[in-house]
PDB file of C-alpha atoms in Angstrom:
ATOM      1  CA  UNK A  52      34.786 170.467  56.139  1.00 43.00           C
ATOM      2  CA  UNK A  53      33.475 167.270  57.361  1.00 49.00           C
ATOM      3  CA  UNK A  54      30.661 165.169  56.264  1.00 50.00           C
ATOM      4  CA  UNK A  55      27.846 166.762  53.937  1.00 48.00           C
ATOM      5  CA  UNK A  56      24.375 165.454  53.595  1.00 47.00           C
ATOM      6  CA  UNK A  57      23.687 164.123  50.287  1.00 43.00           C
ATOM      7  CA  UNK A  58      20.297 163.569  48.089  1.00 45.00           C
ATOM      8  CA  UNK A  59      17.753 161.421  49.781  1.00 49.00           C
ATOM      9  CA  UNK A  60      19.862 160.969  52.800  1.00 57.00           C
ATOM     10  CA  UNK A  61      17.696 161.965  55.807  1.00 59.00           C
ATOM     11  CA  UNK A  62      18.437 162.835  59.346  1.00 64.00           C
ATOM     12  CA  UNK A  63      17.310 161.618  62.669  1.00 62.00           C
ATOM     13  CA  UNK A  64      17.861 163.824  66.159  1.00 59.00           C
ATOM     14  CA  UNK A  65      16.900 163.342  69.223  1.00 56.00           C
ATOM     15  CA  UNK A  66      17.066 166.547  72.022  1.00 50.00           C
ATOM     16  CA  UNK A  67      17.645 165.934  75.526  1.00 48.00           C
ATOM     17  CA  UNK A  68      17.411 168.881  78.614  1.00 43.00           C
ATOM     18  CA  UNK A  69      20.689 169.802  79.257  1.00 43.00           C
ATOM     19  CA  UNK A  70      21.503 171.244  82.631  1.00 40.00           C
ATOM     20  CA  UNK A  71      24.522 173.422  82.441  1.00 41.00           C
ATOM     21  CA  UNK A  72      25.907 175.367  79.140  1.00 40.00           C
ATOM     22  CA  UNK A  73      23.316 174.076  76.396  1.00 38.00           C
ATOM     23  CA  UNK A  74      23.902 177.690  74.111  1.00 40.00           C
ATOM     24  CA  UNK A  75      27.187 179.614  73.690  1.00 40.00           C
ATOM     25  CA  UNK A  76      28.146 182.604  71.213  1.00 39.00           C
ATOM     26  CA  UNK A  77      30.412 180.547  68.994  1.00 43.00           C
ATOM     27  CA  UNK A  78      31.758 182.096  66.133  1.00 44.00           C
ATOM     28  CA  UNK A  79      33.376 179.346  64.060  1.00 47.00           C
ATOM     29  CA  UNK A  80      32.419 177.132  61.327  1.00 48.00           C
ATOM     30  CA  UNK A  81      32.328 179.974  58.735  1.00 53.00           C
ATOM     31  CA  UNK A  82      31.648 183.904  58.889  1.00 59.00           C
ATOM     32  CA  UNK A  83      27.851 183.470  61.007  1.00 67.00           C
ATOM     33  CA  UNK A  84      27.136 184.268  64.205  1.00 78.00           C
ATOM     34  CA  UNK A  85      25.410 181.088  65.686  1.00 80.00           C
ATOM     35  CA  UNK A  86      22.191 181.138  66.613  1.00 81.00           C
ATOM     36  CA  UNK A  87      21.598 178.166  68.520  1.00 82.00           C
ATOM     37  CA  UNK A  88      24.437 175.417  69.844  1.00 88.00           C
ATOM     38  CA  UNK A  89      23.557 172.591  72.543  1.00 88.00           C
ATOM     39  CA  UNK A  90      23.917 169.105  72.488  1.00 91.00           C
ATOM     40  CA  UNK A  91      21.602 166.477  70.440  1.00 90.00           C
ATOM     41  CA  UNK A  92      21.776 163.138  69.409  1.00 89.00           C
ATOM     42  CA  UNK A  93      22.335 162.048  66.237  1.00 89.00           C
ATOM     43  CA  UNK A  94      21.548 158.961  64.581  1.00 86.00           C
ATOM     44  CA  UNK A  95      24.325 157.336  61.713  1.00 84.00           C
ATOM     45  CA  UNK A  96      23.379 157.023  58.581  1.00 81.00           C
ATOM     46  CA  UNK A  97      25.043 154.008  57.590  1.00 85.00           C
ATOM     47  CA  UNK A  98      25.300 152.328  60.917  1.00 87.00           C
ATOM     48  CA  UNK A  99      21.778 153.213  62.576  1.00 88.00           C
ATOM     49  CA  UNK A 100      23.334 154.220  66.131  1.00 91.00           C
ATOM     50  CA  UNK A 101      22.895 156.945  68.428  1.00 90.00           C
ATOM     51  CA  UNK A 102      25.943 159.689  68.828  1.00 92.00           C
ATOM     52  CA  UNK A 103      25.767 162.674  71.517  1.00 93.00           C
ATOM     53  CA  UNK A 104      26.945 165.907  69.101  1.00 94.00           C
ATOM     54  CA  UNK A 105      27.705 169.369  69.598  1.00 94.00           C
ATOM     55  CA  UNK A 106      25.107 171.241  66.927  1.00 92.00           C
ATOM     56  CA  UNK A 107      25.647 174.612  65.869  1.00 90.00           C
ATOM     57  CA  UNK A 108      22.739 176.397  63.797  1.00 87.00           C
ATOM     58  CA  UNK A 109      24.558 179.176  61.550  1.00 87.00           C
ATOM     59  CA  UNK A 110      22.577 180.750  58.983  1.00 83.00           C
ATOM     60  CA  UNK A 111      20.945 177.793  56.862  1.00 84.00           C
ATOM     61  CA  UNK A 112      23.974 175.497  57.920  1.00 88.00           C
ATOM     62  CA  UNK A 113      23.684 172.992  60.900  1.00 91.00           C
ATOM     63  CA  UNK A 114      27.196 171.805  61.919  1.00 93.00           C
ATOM     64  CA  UNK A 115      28.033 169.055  64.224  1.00 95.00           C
ATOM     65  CA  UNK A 116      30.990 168.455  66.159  1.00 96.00           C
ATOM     66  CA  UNK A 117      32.305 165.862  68.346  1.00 95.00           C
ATOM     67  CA  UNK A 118      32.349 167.937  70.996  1.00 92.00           C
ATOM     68  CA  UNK A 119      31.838 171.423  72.257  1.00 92.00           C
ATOM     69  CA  UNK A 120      35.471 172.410  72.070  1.00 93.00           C
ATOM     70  CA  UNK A 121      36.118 171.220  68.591  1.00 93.00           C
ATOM     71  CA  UNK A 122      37.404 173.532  65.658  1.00 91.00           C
ATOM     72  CA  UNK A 123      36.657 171.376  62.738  1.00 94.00           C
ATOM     73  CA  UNK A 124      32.934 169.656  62.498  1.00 95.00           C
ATOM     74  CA  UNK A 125      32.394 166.166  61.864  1.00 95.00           C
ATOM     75  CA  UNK A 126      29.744 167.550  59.044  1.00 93.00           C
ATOM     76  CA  UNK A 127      27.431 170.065  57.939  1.00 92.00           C
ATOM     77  CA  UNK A 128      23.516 169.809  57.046  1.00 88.00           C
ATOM     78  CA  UNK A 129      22.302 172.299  54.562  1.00 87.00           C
ATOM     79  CA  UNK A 130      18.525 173.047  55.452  1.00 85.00           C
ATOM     80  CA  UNK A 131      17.528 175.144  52.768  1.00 86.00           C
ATOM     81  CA  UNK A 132      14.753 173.303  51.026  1.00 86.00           C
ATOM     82  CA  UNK A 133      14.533 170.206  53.190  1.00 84.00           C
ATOM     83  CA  UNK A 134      11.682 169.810  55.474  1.00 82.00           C
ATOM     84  CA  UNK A 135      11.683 169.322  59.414  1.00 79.00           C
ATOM     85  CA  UNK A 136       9.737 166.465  60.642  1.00 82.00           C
ATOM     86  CA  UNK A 137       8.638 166.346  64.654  1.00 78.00           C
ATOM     87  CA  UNK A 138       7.965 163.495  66.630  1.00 80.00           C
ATOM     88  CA  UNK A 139       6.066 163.326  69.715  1.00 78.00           C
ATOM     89  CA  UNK A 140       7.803 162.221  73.061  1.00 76.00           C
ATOM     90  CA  UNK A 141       6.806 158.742  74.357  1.00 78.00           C
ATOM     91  CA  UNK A 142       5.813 157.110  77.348  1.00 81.00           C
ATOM     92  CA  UNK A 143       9.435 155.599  77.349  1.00 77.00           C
ATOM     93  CA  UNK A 144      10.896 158.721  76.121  1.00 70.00           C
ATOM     94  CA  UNK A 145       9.154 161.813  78.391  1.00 70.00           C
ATOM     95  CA  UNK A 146      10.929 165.235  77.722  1.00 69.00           C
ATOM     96  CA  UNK A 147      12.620 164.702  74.632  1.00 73.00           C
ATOM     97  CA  UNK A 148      11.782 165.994  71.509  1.00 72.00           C
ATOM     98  CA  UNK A 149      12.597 163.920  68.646  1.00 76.00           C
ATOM     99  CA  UNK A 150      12.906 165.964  65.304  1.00 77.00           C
ATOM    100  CA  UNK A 151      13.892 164.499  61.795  1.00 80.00           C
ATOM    101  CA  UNK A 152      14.999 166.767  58.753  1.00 82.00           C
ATOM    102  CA  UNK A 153      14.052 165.094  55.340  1.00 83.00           C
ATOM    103  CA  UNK A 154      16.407 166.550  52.230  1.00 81.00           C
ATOM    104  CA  UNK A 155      13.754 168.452  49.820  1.00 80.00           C
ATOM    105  CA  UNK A 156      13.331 168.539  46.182  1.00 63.00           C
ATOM    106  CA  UNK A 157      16.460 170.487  45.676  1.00 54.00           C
ATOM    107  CA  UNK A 158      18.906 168.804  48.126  1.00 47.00           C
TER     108      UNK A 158
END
């Protein structure tokens, strides 16, 4: 199923306004209805770049995807236990909210 988060690794997003279909009512990875899909930005963990992803937030599972019409995801974060880290928007940066999820004790 993609790439998993693994102890200690942390994750860096960055969400931009997105005119046009930001949510939609999909129904795959796994047996969840989604609650919340749209495009973020995603920062590598090896290679420290910045990648435009599909998200979708099912139960305690955040998939990405390459894109929005993608059937496998490119990896899943498990958020149970982990904490969720926001950062302000900048001067440079205005309307973007810039969140970070940091694995907990457990992860």
């Amino acid at each position: 199923m993609g790439n998993s988060r693994t102890k200690g690794e942390a994750a860096d997003f960055i969400m931009e306004e997105h005119n046009g279909s930001a949510e939609s009512s999909l129904l795959s990875p796994g047996r969840h209805v989604a609650i919340k899909c749209g495009w973020l930005r995603k920062q590598g963990g090896f290679v420290k770049t910045w990648h435009t992803r599909w998200f979708v937030l099912k139960g305690e599972q955040l998939y990405y995807f390459k894109d929005e019409d993608e059937a496998k995801p490119l990896g899943t974060i498990f958020l149970p236990g982990n904490r969720v880290i926001e950062h302000p928007s900048s001067d440079e940066n205005p309307g973007k909210f810039l969140f970070e999820v940091i694995p907990g004790l457990g992860s």
